[in-house]
Coordinates of C-alpha atoms in Angstrom, one line a residue:
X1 CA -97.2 -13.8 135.5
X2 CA -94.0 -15.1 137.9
X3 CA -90.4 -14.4 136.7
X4 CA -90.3 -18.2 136.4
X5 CA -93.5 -19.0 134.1
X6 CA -91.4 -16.2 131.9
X7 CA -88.2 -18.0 131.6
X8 CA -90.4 -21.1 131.4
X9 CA -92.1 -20.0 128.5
X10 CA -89.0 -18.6 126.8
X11 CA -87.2 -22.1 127.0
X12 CA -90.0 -24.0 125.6
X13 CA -90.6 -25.3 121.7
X14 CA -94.4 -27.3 121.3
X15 CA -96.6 -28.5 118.9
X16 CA -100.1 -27.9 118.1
X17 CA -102.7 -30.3 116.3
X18 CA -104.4 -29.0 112.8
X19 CA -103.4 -26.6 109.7
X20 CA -103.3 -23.1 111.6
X21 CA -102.0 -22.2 115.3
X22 CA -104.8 -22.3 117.9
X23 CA -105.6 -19.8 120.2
X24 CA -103.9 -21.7 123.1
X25 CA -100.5 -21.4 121.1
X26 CA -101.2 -17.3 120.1
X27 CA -101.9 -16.8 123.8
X28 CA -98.8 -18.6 125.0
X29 CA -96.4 -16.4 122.3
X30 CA -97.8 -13.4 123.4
X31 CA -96.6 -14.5 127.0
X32 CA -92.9 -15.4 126.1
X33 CA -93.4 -18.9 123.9
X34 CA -89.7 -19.0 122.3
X35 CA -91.8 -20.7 119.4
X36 CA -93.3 -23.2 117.7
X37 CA -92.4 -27.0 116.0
X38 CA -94.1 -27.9 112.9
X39 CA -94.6 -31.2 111.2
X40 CA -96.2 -32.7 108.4
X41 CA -99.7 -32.9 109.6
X42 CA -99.8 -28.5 110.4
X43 CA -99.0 -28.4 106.2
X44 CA -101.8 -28.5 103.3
X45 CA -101.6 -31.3 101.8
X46 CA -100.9 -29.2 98.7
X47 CA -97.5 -28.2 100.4
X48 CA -99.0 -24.2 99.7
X49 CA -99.6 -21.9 102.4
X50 CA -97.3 -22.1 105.1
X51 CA -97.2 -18.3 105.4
X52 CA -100.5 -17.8 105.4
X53 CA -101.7 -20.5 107.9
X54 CA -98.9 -20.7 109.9
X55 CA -96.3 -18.2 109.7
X56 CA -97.6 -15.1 109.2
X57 CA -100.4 -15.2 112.4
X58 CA -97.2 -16.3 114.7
X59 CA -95.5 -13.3 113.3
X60 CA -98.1 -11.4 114.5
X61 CA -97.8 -11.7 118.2
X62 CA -94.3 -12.6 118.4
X63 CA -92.4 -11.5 115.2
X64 CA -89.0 -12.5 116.6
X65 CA -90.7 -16.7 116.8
X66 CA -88.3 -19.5 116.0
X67 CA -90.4 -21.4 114.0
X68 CA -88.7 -24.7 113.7
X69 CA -89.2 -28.1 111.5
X70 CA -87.2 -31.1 110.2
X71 CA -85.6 -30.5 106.9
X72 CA -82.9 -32.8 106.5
X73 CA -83.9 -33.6 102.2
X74 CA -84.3 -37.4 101.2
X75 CA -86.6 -39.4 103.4
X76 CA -86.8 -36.9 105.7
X77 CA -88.8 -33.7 104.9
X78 CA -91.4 -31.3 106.3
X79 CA -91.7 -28.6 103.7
X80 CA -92.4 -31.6 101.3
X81 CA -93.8 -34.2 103.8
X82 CA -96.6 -34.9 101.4
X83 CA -95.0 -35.0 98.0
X84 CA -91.2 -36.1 98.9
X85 CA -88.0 -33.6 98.9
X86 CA -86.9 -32.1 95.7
X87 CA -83.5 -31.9 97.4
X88 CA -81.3 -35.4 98.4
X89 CA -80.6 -36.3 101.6
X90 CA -76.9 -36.6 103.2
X91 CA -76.7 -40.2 102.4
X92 CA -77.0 -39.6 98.4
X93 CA -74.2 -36.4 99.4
X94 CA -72.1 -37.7 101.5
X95 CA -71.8 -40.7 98.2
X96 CA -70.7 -38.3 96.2
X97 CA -68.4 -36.6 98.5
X98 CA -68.6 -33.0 97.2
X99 CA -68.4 -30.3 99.9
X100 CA -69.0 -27.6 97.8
X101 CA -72.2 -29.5 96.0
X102 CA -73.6 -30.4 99.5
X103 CA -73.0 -26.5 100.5
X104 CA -75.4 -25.4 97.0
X105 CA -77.6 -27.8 98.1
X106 CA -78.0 -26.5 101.8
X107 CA -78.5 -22.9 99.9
X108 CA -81.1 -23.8 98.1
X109 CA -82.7 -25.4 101.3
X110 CA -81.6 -22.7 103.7
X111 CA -83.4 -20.6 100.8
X112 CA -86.8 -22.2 100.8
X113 CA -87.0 -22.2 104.6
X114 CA -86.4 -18.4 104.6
X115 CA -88.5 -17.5 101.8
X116 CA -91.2 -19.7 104.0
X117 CA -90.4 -18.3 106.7
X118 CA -88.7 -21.2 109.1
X119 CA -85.1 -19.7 110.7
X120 CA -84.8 -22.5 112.6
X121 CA -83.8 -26.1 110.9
X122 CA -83.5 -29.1 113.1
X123 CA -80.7 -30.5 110.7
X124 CA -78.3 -31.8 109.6
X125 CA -77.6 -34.9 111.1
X126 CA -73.6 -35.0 112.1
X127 CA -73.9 -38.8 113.2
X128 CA -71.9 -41.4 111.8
X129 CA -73.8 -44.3 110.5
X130 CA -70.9 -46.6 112.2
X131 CA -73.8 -49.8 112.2
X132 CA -75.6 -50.6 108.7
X133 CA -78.3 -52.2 110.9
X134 CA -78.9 -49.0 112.3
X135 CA -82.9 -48.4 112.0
X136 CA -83.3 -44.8 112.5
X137 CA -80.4 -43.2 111.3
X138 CA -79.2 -44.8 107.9
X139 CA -79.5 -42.6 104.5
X140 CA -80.0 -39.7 107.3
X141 CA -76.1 -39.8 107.8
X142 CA -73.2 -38.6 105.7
X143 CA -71.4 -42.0 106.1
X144 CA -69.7 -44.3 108.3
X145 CA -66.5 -42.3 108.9
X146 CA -66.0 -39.3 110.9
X147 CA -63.8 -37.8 108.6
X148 CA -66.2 -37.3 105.7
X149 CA -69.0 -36.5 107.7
X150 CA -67.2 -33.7 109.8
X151 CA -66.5 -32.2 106.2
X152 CA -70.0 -32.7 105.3
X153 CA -71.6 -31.2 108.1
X154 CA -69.3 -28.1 108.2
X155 CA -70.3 -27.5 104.4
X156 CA -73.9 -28.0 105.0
X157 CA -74.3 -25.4 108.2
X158 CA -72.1 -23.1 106.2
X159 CA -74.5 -23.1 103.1
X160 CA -77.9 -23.4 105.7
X161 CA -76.8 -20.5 107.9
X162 CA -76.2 -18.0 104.6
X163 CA -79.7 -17.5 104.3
X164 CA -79.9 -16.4 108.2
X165 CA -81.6 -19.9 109.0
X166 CA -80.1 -22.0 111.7
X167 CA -78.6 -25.0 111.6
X168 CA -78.8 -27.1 114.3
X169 CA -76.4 -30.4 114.4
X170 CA -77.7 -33.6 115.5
X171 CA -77.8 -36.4 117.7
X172 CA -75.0 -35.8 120.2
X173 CA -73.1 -36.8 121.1
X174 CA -73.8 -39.7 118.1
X175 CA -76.7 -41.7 117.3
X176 CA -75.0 -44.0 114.3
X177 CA -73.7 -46.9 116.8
X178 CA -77.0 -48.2 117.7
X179 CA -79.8 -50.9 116.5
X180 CA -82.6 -49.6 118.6
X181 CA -84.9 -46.4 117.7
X182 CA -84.8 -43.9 120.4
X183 CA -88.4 -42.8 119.8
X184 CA -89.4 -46.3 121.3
X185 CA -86.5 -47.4 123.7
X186 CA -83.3 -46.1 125.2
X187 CA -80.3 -47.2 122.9
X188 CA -77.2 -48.5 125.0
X189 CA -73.8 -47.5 123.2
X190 CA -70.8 -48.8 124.7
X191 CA -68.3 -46.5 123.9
X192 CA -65.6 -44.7 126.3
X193 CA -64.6 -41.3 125.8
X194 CA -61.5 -41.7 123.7
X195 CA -63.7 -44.1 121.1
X196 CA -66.1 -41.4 121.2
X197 CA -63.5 -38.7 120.1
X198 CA -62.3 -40.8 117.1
X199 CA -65.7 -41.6 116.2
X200 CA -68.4 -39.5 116.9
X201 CA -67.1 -35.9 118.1
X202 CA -65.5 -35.1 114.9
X203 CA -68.9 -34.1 112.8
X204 CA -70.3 -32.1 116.2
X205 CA -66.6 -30.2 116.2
X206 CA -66.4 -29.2 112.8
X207 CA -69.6 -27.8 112.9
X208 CA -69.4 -25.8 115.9
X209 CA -66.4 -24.7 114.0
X210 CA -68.3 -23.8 111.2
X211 CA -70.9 -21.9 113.4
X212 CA -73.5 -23.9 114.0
X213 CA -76.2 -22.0 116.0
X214 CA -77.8 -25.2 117.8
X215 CA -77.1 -28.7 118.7
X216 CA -79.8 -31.1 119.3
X217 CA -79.2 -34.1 122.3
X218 CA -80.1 -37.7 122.2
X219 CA -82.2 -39.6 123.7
X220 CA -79.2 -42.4 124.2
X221 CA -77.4 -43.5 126.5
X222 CA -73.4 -43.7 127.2
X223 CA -72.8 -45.6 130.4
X224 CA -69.4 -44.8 130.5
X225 CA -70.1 -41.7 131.0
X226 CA -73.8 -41.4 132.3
X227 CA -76.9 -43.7 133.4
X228 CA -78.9 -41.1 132.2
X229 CA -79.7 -40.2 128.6
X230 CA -77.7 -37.6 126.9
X231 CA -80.1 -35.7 126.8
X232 CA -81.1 -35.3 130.7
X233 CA -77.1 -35.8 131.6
X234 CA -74.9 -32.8 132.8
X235 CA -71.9 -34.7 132.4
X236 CA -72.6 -34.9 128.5
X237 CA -74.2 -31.7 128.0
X238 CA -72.4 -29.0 130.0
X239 CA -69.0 -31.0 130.7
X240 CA -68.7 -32.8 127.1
X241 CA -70.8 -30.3 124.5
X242 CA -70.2 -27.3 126.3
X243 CA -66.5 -27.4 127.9
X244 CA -64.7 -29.9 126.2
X245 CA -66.0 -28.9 122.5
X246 CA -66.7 -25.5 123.1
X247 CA -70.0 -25.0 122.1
X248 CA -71.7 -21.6 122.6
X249 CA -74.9 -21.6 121.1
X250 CA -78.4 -23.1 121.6
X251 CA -78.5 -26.7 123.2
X252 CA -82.1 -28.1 122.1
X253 CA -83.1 -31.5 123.5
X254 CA -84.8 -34.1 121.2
X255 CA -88.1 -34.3 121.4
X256 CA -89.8 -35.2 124.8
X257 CA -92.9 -37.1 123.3
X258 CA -89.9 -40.2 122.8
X259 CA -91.0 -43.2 124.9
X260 CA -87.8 -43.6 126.8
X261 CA -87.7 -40.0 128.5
X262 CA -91.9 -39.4 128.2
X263 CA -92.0 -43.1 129.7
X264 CA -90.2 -42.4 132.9
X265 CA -89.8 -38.8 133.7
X266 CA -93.0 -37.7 132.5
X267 CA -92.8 -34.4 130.0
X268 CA -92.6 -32.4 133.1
X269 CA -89.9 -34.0 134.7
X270 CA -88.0 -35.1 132.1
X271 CA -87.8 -31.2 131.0
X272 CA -86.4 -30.5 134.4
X273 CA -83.4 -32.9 134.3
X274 CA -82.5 -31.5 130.4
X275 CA -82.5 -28.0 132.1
X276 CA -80.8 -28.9 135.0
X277 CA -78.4 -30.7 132.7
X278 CA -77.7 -27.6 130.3
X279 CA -80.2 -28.3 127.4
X280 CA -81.6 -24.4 127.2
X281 CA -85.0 -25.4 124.1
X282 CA -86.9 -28.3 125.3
X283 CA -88.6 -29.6 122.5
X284 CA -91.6 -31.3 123.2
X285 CA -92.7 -33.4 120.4
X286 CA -95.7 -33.3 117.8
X287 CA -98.0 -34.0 120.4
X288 CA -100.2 -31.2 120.9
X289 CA -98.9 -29.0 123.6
X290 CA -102.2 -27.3 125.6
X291 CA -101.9 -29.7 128.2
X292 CA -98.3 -30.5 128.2
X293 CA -97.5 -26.3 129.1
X294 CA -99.5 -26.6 132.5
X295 CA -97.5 -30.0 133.0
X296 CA -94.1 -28.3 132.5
X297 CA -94.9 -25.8 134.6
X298 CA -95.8 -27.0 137.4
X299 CA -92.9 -29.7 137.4
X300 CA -90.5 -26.5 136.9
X301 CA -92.5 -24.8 140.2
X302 CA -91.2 -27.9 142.2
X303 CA -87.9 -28.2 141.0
X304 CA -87.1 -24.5 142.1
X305 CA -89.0 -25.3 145.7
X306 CA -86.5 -28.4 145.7
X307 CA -83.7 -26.7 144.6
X308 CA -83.4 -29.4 141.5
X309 CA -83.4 -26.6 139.7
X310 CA -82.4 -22.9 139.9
X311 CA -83.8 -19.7 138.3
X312 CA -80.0 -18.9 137.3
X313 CA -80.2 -21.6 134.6
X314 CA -83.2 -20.9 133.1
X315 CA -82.4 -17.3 132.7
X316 CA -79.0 -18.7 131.2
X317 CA -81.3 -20.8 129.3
X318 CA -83.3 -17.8 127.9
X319 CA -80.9 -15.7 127.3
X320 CA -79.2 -18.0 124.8
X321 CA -82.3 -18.4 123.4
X322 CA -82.9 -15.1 123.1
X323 CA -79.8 -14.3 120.8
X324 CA -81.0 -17.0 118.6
X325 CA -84.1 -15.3 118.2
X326 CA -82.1 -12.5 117.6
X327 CA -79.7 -13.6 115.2
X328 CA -82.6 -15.2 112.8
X329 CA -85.2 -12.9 113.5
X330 CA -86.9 -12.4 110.0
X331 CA -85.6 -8.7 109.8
X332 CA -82.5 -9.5 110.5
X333 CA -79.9 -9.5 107.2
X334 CA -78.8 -13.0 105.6
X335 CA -75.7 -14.0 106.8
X336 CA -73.1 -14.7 103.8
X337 CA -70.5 -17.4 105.1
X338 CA -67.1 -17.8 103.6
X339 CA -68.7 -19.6 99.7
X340 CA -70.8 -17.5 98.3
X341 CA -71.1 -18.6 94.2
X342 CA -72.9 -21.4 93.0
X343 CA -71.7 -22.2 89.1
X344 CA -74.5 -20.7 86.3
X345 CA -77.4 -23.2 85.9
X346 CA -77.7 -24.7 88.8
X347 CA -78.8 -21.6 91.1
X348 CA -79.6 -22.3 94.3
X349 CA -83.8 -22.7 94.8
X350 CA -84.3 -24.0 91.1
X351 CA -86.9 -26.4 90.3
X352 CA -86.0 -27.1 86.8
X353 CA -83.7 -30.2 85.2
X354 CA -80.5 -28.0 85.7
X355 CA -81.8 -27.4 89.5
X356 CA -79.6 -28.3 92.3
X357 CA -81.4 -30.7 93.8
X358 CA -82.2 -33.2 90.6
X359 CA -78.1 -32.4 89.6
X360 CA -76.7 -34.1 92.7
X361 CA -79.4 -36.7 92.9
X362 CA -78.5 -37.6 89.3
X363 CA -74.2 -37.5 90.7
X364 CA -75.4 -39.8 93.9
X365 CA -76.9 -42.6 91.2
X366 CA -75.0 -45.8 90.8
X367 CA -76.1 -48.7 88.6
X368 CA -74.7 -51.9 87.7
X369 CA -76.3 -54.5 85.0
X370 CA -78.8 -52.2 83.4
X371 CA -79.7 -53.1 80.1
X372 CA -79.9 -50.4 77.3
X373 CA -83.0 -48.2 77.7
X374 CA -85.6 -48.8 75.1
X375 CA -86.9 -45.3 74.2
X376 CA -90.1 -44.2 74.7
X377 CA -91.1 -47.7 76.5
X378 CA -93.2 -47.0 79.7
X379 CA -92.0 -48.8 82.9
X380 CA -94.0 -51.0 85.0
X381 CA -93.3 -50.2 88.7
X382 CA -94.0 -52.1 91.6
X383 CA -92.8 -51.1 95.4
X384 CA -92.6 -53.2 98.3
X385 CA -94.2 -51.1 101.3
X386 CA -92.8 -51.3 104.6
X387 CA -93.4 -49.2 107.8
X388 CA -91.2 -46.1 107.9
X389 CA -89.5 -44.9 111.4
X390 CA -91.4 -41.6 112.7
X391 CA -88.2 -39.7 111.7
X392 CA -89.6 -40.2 108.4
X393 CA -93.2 -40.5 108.5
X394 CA -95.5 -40.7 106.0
X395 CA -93.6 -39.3 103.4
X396 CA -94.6 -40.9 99.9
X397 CA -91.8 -42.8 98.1
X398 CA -91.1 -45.1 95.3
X399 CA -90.8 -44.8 91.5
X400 CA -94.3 -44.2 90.3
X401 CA -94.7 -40.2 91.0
X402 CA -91.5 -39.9 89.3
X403 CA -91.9 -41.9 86.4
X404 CA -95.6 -39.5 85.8
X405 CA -93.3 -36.7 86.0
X406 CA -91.6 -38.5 83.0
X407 CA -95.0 -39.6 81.6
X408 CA -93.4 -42.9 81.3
X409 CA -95.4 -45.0 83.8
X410 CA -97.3 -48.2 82.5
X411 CA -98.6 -49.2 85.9
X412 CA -98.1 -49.5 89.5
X413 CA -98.4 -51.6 92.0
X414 CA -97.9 -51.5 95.7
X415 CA -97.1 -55.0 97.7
X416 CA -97.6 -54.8 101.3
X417 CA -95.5 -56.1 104.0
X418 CA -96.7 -59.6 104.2
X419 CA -98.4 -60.0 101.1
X420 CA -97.5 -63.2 99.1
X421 CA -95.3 -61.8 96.0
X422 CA -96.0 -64.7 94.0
X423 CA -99.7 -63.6 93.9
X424 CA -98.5 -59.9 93.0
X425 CA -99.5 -59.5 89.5
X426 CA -96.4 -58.9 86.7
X427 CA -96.8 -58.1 83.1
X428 CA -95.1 -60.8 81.3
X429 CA -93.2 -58.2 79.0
X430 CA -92.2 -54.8 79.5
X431 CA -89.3 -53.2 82.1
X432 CA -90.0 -53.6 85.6
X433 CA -88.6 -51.7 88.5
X434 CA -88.9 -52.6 91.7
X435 CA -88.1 -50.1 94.4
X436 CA -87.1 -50.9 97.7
X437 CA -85.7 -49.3 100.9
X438 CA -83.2 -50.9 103.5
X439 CA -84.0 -54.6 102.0
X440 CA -80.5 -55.9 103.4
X441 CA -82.3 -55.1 106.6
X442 CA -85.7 -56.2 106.1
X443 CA -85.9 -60.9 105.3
X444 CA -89.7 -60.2 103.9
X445 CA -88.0 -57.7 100.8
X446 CA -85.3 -60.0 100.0
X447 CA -88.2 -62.6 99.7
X448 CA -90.2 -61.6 97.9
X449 CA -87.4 -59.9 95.9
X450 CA -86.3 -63.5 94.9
X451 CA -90.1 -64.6 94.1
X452 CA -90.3 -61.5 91.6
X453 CA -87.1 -62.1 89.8
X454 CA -87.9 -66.0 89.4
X455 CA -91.2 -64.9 87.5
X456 CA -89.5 -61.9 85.6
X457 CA -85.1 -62.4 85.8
X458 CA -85.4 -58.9 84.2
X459 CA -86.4 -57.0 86.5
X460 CA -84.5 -54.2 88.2
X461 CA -84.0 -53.7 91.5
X462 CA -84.4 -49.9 92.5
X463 CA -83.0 -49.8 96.4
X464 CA -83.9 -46.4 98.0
X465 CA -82.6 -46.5 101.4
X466 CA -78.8 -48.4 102.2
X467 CA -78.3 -50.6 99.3
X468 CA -75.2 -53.2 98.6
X469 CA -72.3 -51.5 97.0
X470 CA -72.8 -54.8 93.8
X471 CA -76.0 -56.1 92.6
X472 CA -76.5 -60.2 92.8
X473 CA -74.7 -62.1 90.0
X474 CA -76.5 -61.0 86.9
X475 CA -78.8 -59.0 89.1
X476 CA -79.8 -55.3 87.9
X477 CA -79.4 -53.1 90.7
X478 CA -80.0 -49.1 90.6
X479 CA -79.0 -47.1 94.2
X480 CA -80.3 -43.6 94.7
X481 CA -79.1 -42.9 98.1
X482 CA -82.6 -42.1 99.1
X483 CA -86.2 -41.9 98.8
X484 CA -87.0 -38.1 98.1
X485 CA -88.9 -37.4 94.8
X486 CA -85.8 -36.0 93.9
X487 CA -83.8 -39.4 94.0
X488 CA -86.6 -40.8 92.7
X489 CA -87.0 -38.8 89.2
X490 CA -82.7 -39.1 89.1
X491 CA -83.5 -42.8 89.2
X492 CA -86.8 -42.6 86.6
X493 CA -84.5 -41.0 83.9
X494 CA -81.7 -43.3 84.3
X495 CA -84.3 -46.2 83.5
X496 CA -86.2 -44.5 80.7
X497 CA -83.4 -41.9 78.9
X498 CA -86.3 -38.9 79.5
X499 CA -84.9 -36.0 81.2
X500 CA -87.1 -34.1 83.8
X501 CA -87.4 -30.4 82.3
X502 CA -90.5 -29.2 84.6
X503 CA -90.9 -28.3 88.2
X504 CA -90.8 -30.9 90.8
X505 CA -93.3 -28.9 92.9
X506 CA -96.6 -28.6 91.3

């Protein structure tokens, strides 16, 4: 095997298709693979197992693996994908503006990931949701200022990174000024350099500052400062991340599967440029990587006949990502930051009422107009489905797990995009709840929003993504910040007067 295949291999992050790694994937560790990224579809749909099926055979031939997912909480979980997270997301945290709650809650997550044995986590988001219309970053963000998201952020790698798990800080250089999803086209932002450093720097520098092990680039592009994406420019990788805000650690690209670098530069080539650019873990999507390896490869073997790229970089590249390996290597000790107590009752981990995660849910609620809970009366609960992003996936949402938690459901009903609301069937008495997610953004919720509240004025409006800060005059209006199980069961209690006392993982 060539010195470059070696450094290759070391610098690369795929994906495989099914429940437990195939033998292509044990075959490539064994030859230097820096490791693996999971998603939904590798986990049970039981959420049990990971270890087993996953973890533990990777171990095997390369025990010092990063083993990587997405575990932001809220909308946007692996280790839960198929029941929702039991932990909110930074929108529902960054609402109730507690750094030392949204550290506890990064404990309890850094927590699970190491007891599962992840020690990489693609997360947390740093960007700053500056456009409300903003289709792929939303309840993902902190908030719209820099300020409170930099303190966010810093709090949240601090609690992540106590548990030996990295964090890695995402989208530079900002993804919150855009209306176009990067996993489908190139986002434009129009923002020079000095806008950018009011804006959109502050979250990335206070969590380098914090000691964030990774940051992740974006697929968008700045053209003040490049006509490439961030991801595949050296000006914005090596010039802005690296030299102006000092960052040391691992530089991991988005993933290359996204339409507008896999579209035009091919996995191969668009590898290339992020290496040449100063990205050191090319992340190559969900899409199962067998084929994609040999493609990389051989783009790689022309670059360095070219001179496009040099084997000086890649070994740069590997050794970087090396010392990550190093530093979260499963033997290695936990890593205790600066905050290291979490008040009694609310230990970091806990599943229970008291837990963490259902505690700062319950703090990220806000309400307006709700009438006095009738105790003991089951709710009826109707949710208006529309098509997630594929940050999220297939996540389930909505009220009705939540309210069987509370064994206070009296029925559901889904309404699909499209679907004529005045043919979706109400009870005539009875609370209803409706749940919805970005329906300031979406014409076909507030619609058929309006044609449920002229058959039943009662009902309550349950909005799970970015909701308006006031209901409608007279309206009845509950915001959880979020569409994790956890916001979710915050939200059934509220409308019931039921606590949750069991586990939200079965």
């Amino acid at each position: 095997m060539s010195t470059a295949t070696t450094l290759v291999n070391a610098c690369l992050l795929p994906a495989y298709d099914g429940r437990t790694p195939p033998g292509w994937i044990l075959r490539a560790l064994d030859e230097g693979l820096a490791g693996v990224g999971l998603f939904g579809t590798n986990l049970r749909s039981t959420g049990r197992g990971l270890r087993e099926d996953i973890v533990d055979p990777i171990r095997a031939v390369r025990p010092d693996a990063l083993i990587a997912l997405d575990e932001e909480g809220g909308d946007v979980t692996r280790l839960d994908y198929h029941r929702g997270s039991v932990y909110p997301g930074n929108h529902a945290l960054g609402s109730v503006d507690d750094p030392e709650l949204t550290r506890r809650v990064a404990l309890a997550v850094g927590a699970d990931l190491r007891a599962a044995g992840i020690n990489l986590c693609l997360g947390p988001c740093a960007d700053v949701n500056s456009r409300p219309d903003n289709p792929i970053i939303g309840v993902r963000s902190f908030g719209s200022r820099p300020g409170p998201v930099a303190r966010h952020t810093r709090a949240f790698v601090q609690g992540l990174q106590e548990h030996g798990v990295a964090a890695t800080l995402k989208h530079f250089p900002g993804h919150g000024d855009t209306v176009t999803d990067s996993h489908t086209a190139l986002p434009d932002i129009h923002r020079d350099l000095d806008a950018l450093r009011a804006l959109d720097l502050p979250p990335f520098a206070g969590g380098i500052a914090a000691g964030a092990k990774a940051v992740m680039t974006g697929h968008i592009r700045l053209p003040h400062l490049s006509d490439l994406p961030a991801t595949l420019s050296h000006r914005i990788v090596t010039g802005l991340l690296r030299e102006e805000l000092g960052h040391e650690g691992v530089v991991i690209s988005d993933a290359m599967e996204m339409a507008p670098v896999r579209d035009r530069w091919g996995f191969g080539g668009a590898a290339v440029l992020a290496w040449s650019a100063g990205v050191d873990l090319v992340l190559l999507g969900a899409t199962d990587g067998e084929l994609l390896l040999p493609e990389v490869h051989r783009a790689v073997e022309h670059a360095l006949r070219t001179g496009q790229l040099t084997l000086e970089r890649l070994e740069e590249a590997a050794a970087r990502v090396a010392a990550l390996r190093a530093w979260a290597a499963p033997t290695a000790a936990p890593h205790p930051g600066p905050l290291t107590t979490a008040p009694a009752g609310s230990a970091p981990g806990s599943e229970n009422g008291s837990g963490i995660g259902l505690a700062a849910a319950r703090r990220a609620l806000a309400s307006a107009g709700l009438p006095p809970v009738a105790p003991g009366e089951p709710v009826h609960s109707v949710r208006l489905v529309t098509g997630a992003n594929m940050a999220v996936g297939t996540a389930p949402w909505g009220l009705a797990p939540a309210l069987k938690l509370l064994d206070a459901l009296a029925s559901d009903t889904d309404v699909e995009q499209g679907t004529d609301p005045r043919n979706v069937p109400l009870p005539d008495t009875g609370p209803v709840a409706v749940a919805v997610r970005d329906a300031a953004l979406d014409p076909w919720q507030r619609a058929a929003l309006d044609a449920l509240r002229a058959r039943r004025p009662d009902l309550v409006t349950v909005e799970m993504g970015l909701g308006p800060q006031t209901p409608e005059p007279g309206g009845r209006l509950v915001l959880t910040r979020g569409a994790g199980l956890v916001n979710a069961v915050a939200a059934a209690e509220l409308l019931t007067g039921r606590t949750c006392t069991g586990p939200l993982r079965a």
